[in-house]
XYZ file of N, CA and C in Angstrom:
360
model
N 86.773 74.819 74.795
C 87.764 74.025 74.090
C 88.944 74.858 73.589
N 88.838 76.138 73.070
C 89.772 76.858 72.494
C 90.567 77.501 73.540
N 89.993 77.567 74.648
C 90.939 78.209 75.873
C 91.918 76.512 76.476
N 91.271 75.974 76.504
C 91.868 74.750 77.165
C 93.004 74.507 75.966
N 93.000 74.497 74.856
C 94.124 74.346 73.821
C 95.295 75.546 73.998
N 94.581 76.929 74.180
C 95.389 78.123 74.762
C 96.223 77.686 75.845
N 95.864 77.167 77.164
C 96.328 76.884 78.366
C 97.350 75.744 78.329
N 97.019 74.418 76.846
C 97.992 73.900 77.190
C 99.504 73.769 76.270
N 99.297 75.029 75.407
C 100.264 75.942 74.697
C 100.975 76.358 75.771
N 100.600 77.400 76.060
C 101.267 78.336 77.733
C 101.930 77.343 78.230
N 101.308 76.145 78.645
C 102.194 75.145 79.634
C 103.012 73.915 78.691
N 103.227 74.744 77.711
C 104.963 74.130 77.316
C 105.970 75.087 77.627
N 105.488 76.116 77.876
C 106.927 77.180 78.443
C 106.879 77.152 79.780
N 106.471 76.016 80.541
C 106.638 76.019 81.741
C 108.062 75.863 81.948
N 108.848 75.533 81.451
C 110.115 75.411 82.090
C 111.017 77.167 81.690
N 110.171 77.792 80.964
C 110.920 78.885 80.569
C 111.663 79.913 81.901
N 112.310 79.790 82.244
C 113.198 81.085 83.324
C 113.420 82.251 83.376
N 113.059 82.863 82.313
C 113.272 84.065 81.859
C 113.156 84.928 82.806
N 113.216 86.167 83.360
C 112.691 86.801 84.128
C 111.762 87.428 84.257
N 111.521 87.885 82.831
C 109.998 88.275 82.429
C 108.971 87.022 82.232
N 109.290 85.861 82.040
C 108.442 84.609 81.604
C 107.073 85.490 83.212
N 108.380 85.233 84.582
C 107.511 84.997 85.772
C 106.459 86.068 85.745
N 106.982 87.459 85.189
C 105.648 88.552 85.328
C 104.517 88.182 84.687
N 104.746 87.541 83.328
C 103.523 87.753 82.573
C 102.962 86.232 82.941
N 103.699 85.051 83.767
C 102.591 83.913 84.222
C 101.680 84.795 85.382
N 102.240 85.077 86.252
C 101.349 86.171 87.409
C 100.401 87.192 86.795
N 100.602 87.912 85.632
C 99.582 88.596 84.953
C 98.451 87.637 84.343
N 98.522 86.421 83.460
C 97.937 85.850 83.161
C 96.980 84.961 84.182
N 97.561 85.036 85.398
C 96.879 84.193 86.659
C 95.777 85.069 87.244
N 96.495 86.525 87.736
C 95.176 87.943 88.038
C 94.229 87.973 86.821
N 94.456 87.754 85.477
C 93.405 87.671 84.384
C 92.359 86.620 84.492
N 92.776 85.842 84.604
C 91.586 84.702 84.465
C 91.890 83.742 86.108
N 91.597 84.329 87.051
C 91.548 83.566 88.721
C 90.385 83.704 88.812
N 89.299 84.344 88.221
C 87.829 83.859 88.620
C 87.099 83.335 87.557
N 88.018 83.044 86.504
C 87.157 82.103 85.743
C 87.539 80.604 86.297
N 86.229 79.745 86.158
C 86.252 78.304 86.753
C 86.888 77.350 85.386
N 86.922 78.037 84.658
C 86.778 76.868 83.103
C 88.343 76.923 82.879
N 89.036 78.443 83.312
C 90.613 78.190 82.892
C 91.388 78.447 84.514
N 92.394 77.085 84.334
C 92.789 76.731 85.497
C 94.317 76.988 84.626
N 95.281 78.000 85.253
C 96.486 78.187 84.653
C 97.197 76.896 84.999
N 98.260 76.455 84.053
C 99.261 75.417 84.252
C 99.997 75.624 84.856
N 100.224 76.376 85.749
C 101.599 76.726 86.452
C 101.130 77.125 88.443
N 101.977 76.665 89.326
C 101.917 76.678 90.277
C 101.899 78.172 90.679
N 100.874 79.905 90.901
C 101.406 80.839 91.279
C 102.371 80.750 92.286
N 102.698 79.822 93.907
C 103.101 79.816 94.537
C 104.529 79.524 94.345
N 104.789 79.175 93.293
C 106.237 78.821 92.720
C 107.005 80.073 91.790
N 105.654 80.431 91.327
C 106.512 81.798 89.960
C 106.659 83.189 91.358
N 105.660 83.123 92.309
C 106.017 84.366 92.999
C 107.207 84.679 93.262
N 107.982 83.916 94.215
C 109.476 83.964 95.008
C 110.242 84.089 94.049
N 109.856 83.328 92.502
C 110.995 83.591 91.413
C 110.777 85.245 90.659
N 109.367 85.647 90.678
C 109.274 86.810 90.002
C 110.504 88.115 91.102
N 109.767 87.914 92.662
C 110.665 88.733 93.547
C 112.074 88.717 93.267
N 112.082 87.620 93.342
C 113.916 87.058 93.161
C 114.655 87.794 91.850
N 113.973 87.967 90.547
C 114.201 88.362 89.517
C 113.934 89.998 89.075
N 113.102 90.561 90.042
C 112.944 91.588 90.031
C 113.369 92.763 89.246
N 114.823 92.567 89.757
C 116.204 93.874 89.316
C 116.281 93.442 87.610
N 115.627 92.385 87.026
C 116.333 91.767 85.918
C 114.926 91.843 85.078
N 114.238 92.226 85.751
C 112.195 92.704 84.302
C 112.408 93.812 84.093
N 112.707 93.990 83.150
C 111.752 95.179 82.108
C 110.619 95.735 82.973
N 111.003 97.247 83.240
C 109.773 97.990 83.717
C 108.721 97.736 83.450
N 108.473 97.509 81.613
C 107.404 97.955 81.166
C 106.572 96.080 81.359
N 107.290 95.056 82.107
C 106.748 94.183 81.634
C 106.614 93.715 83.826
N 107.028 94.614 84.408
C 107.022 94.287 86.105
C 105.205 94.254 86.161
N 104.759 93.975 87.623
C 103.456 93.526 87.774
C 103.521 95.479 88.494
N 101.773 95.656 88.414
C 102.630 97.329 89.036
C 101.794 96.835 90.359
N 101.974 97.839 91.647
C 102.152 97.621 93.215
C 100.810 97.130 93.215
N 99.700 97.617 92.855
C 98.250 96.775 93.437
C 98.117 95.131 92.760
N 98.716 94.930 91.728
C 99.034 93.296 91.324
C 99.644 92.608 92.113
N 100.892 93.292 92.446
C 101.984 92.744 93.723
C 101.123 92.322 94.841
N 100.546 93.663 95.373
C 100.005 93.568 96.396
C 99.032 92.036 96.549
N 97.994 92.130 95.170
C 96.797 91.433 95.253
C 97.420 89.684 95.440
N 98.540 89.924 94.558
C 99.419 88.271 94.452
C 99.477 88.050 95.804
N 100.386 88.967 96.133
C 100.934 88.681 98.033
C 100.431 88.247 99.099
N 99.206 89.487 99.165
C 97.910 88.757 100.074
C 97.305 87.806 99.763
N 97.101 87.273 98.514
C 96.260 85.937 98.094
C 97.497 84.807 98.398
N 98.738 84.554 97.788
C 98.955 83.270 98.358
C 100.567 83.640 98.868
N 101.183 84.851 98.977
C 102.251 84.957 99.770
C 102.295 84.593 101.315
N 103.204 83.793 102.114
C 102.814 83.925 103.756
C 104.682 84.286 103.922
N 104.203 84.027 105.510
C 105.800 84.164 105.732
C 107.016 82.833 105.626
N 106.736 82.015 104.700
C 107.604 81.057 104.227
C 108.016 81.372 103.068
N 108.079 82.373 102.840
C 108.078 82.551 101.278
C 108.947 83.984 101.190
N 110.467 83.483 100.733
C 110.990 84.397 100.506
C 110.943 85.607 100.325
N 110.867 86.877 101.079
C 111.247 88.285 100.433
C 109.694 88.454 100.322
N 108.567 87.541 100.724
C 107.162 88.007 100.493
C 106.855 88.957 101.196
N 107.228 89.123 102.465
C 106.630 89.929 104.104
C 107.324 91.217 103.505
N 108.760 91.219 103.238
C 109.374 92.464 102.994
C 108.753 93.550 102.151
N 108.376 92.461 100.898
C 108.200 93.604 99.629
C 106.969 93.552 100.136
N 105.904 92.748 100.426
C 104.386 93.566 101.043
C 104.714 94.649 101.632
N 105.316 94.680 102.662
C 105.536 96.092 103.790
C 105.963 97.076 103.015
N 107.159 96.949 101.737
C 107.730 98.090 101.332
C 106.358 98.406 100.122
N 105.508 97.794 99.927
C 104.495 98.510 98.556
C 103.881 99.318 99.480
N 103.022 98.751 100.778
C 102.195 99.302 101.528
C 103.071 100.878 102.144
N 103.949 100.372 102.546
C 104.588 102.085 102.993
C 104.236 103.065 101.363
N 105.195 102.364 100.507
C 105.316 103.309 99.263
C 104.278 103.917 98.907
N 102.686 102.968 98.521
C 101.576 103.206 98.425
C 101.242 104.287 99.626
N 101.311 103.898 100.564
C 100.803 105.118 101.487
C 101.295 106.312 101.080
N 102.774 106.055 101.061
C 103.350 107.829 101.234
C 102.896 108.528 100.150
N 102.686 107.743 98.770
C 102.679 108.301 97.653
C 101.168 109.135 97.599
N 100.046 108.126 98.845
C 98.928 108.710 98.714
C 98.969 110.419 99.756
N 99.767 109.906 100.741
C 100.446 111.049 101.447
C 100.890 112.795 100.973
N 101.809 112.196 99.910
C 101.755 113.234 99.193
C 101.150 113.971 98.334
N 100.095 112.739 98.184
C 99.018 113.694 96.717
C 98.135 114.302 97.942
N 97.312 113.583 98.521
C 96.995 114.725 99.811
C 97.340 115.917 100.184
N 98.879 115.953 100.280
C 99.266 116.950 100.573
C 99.493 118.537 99.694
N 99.173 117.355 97.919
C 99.633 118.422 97.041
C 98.259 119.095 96.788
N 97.129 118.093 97.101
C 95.761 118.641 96.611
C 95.664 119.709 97.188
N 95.988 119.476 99.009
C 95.232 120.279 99.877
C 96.035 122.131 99.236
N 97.661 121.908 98.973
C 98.128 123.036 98.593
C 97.683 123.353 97.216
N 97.071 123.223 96.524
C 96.612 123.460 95.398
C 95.482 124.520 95.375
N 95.602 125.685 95.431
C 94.814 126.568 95.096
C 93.484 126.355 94.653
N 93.810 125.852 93.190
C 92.748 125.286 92.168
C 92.273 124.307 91.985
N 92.647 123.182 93.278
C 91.988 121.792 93.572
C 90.525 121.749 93.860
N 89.876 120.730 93.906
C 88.528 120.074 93.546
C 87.986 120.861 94.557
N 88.425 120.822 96.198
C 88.175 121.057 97.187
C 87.768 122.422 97.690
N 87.303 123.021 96.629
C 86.915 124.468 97.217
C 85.295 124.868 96.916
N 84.870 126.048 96.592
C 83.790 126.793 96.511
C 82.936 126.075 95.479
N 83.830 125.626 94.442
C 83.318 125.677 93.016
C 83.011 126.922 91.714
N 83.405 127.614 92.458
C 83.261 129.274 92.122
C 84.077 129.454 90.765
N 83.783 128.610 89.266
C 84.825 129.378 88.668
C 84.228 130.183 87.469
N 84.609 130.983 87.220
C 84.178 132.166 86.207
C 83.777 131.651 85.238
């Protein structure tokens, strides 16, 4: 009962536009998508294209970070959906390279995990 009163608080700012409104409905949707009892008020398939769209205009500290993106994208992004295909491809490169380079920094790392175990 107290979540269902929560949920239908939230869905009076459904009309809110903000640019941050869209991050934190998509955060609140990855929070509770496997609970059966809270069903968010808001369409994800509608806040996505607006969160992308708004992007340049969130607050760092309030953006979804790349494995949220990601998880949104693959769950209900397709290719009808604005700018979805793009920014998937550009997390997945980014994500790679970034893993690319820590690879690369471990392996040069003297004092990385990856050795003897030998320490004094």
């Amino acid at each position: 009962p107290e979540e269902a009163q929560l949920w239908a608080l939230l869905s009076d700012f459904e009309d809110d536009y903000e640019p941050g409104s869209h991050a934190v409905r998509l955060k609140l949707w990855l929070a509770t998508r496997n609970g059966a009892e809270l069903h968010c008020p808001w369409e994800v398939r509608e806040q996505l294209p607006l969160y992308l769209a708004k992007l340049a205009y969130i607050a760092a500290d309030c953006q979804l970070s790349a494995a949220e993106e990601m998880l949104i994208l693959r769950a209900v992004g397709d290719e009808s959906m604005p700018g979805a295909a793009n920014r998937l491809a550009f997390l997945e490169t980014a994500l790679r390279a970034e893993s690319a380079d820590n690879a690369s920094a471990d392996a040069a790392n003297p004092f990385g995990g990856g050795g003897s175990g030998g320490g004094g």
